[in-house]
mmCIF file of N, CA and C in Angstrom:
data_model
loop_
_atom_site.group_PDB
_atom_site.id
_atom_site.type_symbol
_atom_site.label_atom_id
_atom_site.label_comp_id
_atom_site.label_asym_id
_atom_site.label_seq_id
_atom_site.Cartn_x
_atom_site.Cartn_y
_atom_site.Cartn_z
ATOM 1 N N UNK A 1 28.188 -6.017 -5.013
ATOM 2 C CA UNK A 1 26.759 -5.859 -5.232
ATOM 3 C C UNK A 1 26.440 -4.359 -5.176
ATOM 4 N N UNK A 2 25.495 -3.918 -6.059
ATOM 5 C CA UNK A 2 25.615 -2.678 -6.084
ATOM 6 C C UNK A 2 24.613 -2.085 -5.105
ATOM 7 N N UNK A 3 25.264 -1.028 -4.472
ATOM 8 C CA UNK A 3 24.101 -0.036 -3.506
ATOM 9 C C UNK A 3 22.589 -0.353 -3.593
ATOM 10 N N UNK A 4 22.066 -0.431 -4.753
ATOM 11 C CA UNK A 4 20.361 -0.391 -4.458
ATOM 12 C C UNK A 4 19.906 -1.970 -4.279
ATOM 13 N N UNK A 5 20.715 -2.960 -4.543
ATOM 14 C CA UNK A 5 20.886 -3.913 -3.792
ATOM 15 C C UNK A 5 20.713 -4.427 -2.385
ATOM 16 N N UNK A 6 22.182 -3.463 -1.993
ATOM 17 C CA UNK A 6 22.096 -3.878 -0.407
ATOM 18 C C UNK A 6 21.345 -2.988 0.085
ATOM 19 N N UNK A 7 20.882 -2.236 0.002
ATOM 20 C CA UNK A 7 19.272 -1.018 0.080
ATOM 21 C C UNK A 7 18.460 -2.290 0.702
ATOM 22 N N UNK A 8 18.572 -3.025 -0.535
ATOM 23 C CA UNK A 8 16.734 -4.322 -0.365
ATOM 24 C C UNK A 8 17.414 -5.290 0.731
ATOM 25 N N UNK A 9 18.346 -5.388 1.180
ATOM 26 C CA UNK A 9 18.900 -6.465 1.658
ATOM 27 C C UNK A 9 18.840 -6.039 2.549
ATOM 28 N N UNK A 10 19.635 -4.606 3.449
ATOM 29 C CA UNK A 10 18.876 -4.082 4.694
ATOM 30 C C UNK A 10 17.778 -4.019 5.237
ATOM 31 N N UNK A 11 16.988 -3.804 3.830
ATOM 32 C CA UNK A 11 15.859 -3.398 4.332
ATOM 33 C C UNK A 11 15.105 -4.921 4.805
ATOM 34 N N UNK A 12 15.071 -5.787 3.604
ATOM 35 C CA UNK A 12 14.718 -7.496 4.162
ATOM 36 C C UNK A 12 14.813 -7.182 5.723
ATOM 37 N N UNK A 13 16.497 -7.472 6.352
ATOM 38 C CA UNK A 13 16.528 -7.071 7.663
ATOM 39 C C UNK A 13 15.730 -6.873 8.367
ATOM 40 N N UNK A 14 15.741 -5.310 8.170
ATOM 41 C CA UNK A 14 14.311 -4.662 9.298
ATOM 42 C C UNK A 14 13.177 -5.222 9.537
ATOM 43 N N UNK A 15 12.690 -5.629 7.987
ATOM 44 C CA UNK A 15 11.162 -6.355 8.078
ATOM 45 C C UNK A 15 11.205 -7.526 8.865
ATOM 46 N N UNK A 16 12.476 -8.264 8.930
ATOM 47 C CA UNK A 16 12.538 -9.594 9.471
ATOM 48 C C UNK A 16 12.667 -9.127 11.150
ATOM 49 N N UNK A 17 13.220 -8.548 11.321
ATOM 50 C CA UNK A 17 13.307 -7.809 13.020
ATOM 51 C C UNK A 17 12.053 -7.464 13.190
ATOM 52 N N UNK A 18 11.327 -6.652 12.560
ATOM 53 C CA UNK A 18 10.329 -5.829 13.110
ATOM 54 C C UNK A 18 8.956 -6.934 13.168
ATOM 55 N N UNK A 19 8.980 -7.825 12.422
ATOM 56 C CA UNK A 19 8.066 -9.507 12.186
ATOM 57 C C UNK A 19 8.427 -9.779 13.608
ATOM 58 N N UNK A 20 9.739 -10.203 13.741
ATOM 59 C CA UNK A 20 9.963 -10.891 15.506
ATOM 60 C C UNK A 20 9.163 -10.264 16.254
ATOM 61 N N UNK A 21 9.987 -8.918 16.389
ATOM 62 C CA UNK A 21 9.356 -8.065 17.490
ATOM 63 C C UNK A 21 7.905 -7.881 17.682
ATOM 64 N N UNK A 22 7.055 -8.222 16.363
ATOM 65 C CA UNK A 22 5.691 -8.288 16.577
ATOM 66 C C UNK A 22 4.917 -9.362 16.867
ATOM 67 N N UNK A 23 5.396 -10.453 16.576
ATOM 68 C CA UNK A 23 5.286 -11.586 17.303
ATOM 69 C C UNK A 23 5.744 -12.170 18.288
ATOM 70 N N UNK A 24 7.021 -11.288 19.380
ATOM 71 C CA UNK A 24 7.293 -11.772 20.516
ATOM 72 C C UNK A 24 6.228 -10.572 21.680
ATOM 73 N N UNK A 25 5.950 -9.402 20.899
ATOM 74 C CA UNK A 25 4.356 -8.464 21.355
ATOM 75 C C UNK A 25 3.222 -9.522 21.801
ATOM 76 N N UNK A 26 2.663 -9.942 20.350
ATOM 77 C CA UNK A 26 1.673 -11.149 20.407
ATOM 78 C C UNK A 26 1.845 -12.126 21.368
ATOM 79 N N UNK A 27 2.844 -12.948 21.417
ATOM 80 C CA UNK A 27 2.560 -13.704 22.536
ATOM 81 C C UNK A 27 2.880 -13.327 24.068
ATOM 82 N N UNK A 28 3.534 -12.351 24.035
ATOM 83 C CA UNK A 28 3.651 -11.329 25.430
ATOM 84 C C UNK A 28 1.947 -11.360 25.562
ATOM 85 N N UNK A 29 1.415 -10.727 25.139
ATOM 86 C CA UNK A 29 0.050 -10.239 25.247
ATOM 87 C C UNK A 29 -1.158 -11.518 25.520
ATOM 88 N N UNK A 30 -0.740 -12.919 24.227
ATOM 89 C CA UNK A 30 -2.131 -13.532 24.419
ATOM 90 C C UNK A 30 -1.246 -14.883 25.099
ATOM 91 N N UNK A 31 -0.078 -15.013 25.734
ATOM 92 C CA UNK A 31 0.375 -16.263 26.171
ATOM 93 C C UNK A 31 0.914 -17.009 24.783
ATOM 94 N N UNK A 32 2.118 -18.042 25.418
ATOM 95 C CA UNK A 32 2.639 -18.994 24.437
ATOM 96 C C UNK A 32 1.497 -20.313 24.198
ATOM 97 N N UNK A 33 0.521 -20.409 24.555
ATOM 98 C CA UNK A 33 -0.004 -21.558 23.736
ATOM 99 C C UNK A 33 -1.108 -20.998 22.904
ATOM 100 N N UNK A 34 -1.606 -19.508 22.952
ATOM 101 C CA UNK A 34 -1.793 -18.865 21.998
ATOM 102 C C UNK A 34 -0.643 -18.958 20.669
ATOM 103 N N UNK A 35 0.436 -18.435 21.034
ATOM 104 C CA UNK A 35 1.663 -18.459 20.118
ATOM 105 C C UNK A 35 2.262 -20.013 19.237
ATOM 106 N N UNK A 36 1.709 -21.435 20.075
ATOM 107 C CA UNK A 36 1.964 -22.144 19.412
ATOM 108 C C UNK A 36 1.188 -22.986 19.157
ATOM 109 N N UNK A 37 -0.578 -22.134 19.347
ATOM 110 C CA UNK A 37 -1.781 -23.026 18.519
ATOM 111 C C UNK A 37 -2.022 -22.419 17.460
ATOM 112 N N UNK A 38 -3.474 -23.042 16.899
ATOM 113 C CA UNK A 38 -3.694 -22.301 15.587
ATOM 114 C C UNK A 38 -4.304 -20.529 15.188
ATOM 115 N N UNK A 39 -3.916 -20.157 16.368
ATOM 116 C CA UNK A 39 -4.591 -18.586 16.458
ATOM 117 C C UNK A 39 -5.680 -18.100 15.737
ATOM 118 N N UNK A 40 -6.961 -19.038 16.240
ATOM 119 C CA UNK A 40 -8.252 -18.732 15.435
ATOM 120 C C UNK A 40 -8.655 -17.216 16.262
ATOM 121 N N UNK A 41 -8.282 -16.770 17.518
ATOM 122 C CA UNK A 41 -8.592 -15.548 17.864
ATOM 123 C C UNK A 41 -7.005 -15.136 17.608
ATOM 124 N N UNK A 42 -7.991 -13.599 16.955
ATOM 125 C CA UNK A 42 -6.569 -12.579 16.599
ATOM 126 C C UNK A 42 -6.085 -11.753 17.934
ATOM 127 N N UNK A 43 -4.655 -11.994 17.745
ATOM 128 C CA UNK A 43 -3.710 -11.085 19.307
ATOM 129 C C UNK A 43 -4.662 -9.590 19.176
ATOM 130 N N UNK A 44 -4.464 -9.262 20.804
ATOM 131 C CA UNK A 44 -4.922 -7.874 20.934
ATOM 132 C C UNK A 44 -3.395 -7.047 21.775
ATOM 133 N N UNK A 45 -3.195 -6.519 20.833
ATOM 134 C CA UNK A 45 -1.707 -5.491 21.341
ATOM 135 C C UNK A 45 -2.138 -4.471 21.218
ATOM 136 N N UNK A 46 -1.562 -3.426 22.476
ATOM 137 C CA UNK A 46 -1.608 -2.268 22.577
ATOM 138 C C UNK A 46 -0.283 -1.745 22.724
ATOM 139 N N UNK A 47 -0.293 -0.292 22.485
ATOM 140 C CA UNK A 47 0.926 0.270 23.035
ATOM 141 C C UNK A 47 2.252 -0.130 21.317
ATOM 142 N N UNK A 48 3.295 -0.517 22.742
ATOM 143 C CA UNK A 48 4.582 -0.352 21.971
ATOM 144 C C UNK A 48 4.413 -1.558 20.621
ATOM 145 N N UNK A 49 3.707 -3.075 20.858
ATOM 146 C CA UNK A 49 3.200 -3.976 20.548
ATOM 147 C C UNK A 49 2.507 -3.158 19.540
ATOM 148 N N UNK A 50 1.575 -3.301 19.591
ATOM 149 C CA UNK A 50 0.701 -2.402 18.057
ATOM 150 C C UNK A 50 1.663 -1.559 17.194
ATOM 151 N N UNK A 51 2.403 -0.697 17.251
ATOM 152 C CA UNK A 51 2.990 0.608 16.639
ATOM 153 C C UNK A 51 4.187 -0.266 15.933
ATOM 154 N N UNK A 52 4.665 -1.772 16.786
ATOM 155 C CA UNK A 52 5.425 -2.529 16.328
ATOM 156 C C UNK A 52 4.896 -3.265 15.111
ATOM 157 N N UNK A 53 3.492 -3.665 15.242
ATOM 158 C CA UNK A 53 2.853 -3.975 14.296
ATOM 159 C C UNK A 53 2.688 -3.062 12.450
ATOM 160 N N UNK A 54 2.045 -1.916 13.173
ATOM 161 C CA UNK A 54 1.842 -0.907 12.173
ATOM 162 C C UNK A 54 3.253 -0.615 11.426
ATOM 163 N N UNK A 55 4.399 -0.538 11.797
ATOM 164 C CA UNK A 55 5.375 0.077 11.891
ATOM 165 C C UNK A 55 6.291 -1.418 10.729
ATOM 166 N N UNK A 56 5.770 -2.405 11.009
ATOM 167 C CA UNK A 56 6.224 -3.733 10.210
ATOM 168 C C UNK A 56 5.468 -3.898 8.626
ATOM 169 N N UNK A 57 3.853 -3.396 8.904
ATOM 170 C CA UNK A 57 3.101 -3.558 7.701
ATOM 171 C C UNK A 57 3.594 -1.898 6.894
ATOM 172 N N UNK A 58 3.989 -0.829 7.554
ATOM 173 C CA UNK A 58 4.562 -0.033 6.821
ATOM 174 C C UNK A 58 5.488 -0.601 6.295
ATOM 175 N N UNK A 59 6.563 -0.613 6.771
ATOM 176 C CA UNK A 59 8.046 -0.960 5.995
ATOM 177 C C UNK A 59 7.080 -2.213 4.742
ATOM 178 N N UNK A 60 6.620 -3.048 5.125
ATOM 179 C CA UNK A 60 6.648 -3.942 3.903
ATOM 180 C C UNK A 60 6.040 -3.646 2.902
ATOM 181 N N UNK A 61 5.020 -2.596 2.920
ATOM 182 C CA UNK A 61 4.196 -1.775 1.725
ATOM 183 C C UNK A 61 5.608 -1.339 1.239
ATOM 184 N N UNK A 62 5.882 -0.125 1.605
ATOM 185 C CA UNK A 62 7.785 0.543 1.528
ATOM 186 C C UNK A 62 8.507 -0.200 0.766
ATOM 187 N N UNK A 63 8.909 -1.374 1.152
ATOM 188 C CA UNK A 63 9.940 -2.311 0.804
ATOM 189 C C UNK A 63 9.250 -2.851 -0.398
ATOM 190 N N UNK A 64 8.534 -3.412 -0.837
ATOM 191 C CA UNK A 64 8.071 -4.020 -1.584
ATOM 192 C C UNK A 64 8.111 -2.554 -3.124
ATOM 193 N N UNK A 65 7.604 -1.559 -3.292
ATOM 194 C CA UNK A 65 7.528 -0.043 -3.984
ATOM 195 C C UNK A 65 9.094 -0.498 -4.321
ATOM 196 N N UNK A 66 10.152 -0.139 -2.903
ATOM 197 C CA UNK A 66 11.435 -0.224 -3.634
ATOM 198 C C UNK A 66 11.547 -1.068 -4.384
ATOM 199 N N UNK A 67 11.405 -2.202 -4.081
ATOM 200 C CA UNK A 67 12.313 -3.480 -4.859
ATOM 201 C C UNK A 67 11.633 -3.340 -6.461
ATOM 202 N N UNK A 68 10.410 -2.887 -6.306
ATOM 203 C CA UNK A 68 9.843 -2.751 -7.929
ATOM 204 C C UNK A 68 10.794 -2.215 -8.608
ATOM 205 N N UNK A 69 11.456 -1.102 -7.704
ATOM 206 C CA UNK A 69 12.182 -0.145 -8.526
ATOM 207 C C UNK A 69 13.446 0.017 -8.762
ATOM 208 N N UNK A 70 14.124 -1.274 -7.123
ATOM 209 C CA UNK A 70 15.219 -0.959 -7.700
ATOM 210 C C UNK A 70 15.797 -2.736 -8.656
ATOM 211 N N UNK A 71 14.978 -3.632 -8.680
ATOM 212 C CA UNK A 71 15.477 -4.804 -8.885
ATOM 213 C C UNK A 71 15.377 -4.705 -10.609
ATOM 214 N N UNK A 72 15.059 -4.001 -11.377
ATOM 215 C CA UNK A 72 14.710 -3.913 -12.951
ATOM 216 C C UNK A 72 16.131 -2.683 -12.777
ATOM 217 N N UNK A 73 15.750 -1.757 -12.059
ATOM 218 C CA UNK A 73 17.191 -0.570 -12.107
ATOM 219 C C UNK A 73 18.405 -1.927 -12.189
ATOM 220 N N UNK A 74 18.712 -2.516 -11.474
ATOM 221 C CA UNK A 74 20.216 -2.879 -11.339
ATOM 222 C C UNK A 74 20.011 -4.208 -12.542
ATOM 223 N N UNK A 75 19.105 -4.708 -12.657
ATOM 224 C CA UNK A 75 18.546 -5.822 -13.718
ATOM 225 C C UNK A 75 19.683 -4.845 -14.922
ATOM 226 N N UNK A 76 18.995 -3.762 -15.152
ATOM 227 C CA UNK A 76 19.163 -3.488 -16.762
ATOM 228 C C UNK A 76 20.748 -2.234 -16.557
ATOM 229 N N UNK A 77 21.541 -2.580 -15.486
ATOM 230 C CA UNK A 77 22.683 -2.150 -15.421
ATOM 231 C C UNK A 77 22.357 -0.542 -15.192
ATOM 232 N N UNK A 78 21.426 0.001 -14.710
ATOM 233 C CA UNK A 78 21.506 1.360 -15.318
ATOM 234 C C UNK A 78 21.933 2.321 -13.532
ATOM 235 N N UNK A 79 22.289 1.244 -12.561
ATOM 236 C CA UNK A 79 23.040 2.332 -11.703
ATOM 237 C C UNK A 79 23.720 3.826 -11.680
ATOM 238 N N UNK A 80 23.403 4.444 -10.902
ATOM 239 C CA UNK A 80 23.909 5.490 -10.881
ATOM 240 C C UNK A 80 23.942 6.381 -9.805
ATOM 241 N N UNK A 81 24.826 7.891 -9.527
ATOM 242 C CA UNK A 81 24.820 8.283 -8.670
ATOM 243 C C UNK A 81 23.469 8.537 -7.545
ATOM 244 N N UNK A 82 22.116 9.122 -8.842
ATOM 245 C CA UNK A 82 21.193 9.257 -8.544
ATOM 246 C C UNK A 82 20.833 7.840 -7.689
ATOM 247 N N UNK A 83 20.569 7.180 -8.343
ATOM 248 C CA UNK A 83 19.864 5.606 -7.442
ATOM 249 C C UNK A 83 20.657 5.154 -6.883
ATOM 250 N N UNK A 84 21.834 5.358 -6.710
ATOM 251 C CA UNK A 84 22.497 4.915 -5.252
ATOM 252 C C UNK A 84 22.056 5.845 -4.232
ATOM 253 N N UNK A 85 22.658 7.322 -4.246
ATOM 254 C CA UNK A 85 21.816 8.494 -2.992
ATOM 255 C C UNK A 85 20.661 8.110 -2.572
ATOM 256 N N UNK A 86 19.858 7.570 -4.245
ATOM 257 C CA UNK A 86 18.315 7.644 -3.715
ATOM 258 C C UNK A 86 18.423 6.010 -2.587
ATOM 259 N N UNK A 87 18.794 4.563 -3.264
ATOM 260 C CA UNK A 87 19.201 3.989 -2.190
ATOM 261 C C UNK A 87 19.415 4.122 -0.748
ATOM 262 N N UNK A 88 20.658 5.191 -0.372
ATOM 263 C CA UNK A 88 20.875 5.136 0.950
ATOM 264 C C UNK A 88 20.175 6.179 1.441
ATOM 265 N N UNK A 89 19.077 7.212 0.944
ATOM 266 C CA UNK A 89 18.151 7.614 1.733
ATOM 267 C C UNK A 89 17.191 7.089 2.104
ATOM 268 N N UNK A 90 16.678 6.206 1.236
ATOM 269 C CA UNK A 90 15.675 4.830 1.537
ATOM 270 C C UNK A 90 15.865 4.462 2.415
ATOM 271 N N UNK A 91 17.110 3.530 2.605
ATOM 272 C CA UNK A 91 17.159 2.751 3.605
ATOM 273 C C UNK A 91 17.303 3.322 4.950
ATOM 274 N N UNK A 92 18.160 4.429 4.822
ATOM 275 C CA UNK A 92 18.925 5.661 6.321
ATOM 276 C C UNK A 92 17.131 6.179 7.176
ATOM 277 N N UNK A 93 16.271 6.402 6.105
ATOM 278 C CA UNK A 93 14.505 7.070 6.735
ATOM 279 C C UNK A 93 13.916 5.813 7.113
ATOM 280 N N UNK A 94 13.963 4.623 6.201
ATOM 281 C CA UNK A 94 13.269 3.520 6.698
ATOM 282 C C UNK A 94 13.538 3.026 8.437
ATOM 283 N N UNK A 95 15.081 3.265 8.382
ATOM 284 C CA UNK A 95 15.472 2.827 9.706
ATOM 285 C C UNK A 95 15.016 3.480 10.761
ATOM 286 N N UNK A 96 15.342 4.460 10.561
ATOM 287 C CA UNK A 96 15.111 5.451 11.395
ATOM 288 C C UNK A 96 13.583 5.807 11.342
ATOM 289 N N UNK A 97 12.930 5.832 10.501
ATOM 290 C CA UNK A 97 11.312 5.413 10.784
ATOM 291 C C UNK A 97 10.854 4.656 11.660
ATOM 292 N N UNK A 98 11.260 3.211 11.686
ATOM 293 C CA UNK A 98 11.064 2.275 12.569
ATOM 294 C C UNK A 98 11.165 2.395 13.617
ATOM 295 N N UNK A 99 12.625 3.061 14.253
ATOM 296 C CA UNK A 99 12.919 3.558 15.433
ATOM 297 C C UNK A 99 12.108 4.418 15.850
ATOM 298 N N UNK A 100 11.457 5.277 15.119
ATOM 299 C CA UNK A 100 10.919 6.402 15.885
ATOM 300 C C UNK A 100 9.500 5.919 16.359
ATOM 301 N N UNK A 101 8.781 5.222 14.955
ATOM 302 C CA UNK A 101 7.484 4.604 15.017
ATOM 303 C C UNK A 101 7.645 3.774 16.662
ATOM 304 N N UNK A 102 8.530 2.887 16.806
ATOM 305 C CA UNK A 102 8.125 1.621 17.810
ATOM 306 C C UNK A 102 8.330 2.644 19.028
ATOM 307 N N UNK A 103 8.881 3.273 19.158
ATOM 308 C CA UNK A 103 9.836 4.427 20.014
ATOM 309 C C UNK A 103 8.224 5.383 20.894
ATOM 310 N N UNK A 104 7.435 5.224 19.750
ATOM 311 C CA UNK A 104 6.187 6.450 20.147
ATOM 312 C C UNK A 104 6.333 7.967 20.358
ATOM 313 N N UNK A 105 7.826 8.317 19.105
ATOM 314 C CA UNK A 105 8.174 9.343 19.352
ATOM 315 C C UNK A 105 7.249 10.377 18.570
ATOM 316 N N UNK A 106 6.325 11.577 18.983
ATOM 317 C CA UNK A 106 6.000 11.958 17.793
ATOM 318 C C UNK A 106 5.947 13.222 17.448
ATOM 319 N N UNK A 107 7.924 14.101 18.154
ATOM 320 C CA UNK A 107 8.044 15.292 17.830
ATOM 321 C C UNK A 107 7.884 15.511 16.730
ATOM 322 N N UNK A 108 7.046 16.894 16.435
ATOM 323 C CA UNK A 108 7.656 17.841 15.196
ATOM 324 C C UNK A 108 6.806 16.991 14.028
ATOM 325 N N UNK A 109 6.224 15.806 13.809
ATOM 326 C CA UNK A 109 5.870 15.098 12.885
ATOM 327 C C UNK A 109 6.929 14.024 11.909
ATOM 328 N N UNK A 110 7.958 14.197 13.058
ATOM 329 C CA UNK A 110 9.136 13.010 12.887
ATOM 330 C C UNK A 110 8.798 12.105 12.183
ATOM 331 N N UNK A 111 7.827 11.506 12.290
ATOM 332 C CA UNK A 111 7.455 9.649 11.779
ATOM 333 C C UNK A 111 7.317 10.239 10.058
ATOM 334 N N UNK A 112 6.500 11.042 10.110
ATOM 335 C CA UNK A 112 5.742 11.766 8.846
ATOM 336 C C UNK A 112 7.298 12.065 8.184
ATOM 337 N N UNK A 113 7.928 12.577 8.235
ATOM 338 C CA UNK A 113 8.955 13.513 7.383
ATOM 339 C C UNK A 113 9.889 12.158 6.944
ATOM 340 N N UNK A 114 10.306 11.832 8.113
ATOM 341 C CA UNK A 114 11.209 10.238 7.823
ATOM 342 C C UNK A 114 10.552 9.600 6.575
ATOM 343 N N UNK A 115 9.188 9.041 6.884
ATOM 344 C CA UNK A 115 8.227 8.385 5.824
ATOM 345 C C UNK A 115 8.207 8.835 4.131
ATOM 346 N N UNK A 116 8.288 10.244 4.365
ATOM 347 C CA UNK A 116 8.305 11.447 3.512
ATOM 348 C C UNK A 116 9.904 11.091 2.489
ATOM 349 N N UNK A 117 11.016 10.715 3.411
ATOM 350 C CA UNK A 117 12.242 10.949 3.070
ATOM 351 C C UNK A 117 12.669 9.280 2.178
ATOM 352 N N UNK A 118 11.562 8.433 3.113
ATOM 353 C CA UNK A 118 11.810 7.108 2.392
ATOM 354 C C UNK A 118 11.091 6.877 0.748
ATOM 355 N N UNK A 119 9.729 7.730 0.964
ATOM 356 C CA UNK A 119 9.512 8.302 -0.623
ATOM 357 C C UNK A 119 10.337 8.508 -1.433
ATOM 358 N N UNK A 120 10.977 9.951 -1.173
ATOM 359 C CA UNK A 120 11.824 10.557 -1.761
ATOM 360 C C UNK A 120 13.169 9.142 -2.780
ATOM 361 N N UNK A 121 13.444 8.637 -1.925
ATOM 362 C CA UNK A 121 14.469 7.798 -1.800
ATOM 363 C C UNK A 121 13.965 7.001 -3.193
ATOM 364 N N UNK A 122 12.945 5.729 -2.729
ATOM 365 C CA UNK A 122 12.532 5.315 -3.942
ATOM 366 C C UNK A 122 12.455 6.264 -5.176
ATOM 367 N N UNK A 123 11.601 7.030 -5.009
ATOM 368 C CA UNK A 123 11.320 8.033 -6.344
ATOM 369 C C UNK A 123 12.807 8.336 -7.039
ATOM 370 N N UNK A 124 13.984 8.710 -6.446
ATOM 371 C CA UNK A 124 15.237 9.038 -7.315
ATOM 372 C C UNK A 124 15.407 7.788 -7.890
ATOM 373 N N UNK A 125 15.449 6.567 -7.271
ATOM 374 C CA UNK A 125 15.612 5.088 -7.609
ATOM 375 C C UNK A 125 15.236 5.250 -9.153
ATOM 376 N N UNK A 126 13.878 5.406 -8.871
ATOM 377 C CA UNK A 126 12.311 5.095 -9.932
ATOM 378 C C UNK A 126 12.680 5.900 -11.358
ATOM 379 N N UNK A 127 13.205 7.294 -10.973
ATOM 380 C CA UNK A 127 13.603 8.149 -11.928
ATOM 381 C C UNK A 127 15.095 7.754 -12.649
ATOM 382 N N UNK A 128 15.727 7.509 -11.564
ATOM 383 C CA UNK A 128 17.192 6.729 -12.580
ATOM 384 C C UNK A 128 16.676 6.006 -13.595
ATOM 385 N N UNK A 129 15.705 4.844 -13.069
ATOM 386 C CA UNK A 129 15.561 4.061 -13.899
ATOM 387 C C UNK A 129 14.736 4.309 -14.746
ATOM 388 N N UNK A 130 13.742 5.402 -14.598
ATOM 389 C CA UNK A 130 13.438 6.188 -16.219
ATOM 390 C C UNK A 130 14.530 6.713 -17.061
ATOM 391 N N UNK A 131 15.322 7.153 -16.422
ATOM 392 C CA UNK A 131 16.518 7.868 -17.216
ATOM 393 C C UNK A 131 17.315 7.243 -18.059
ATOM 394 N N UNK A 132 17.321 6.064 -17.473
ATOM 395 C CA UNK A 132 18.389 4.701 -18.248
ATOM 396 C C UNK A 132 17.438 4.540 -19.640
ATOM 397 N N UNK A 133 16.181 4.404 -19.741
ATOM 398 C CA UNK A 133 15.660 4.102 -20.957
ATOM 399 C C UNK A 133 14.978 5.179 -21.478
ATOM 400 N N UNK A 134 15.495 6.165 -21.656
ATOM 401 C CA UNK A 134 15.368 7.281 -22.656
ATOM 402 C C UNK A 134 16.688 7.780 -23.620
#
């Protein structure tokens, strides 16, 4: 399977971890029969819980951009060095985004540059796959 593939397939991953982790927040916070009624009141998380939150609806905005870009890229065969690099920078900032986001780390503008780098990533993707049809 080619690189920008398992890109989306990691990345699935994370989103599916970072979903748990925000729903084992939630019911930390409002109790398990909150967690296994119909949650007409919305969880109130703070802290590591919230950033876990934010940090889940990022990646899936993220994730979703890639797959536009890379599932038509590998569709129409047009892999390449470019959209593989761009691939494993995607996925290498996404991760490490997450970590830093849930982490509450916020030297230097860390979260920002990572975020910055998972751009980057798609965009070479995005551009291979302009390149293939010219």
């Amino acid at each position: 399977m080619p690189m920008e593939l398992w890109s989306l397939v990691w990345g699935g991953l994370l989103l599916f971890i970072l979903i748990a982790m925000s729903a084992n927040a939630n019911v930390s916070a409002m109790g398990m029969s909150w967690g296994i009624g119909n949650r007409d009141e919305t969880a109130t998380v703070t802290g590591w819980g919230a950033r876990v939150r934010r940090a889940y609806l990022n990646h899936l905005e993220n994730l979703l951009i890639y797959a536009c870009f890379a599932i038509p890229l590998v569709m129409a065969g047009a892999s390449s060095s470019l959209s593989v690099l761009g691939a494993q920078i995607f996925i290498i900032a996404r991760v490490l985004y997450a970590i830093v986001y849930v982490a509450g780390i916020t030297i230097a503008g860390i979260r920002t540059i990572l975020w910055f780098a998972g751009v980057v990533g798609y965009a070479m993707v995005f551009i291979a796959l302009l390149q293939s049809q010219m």
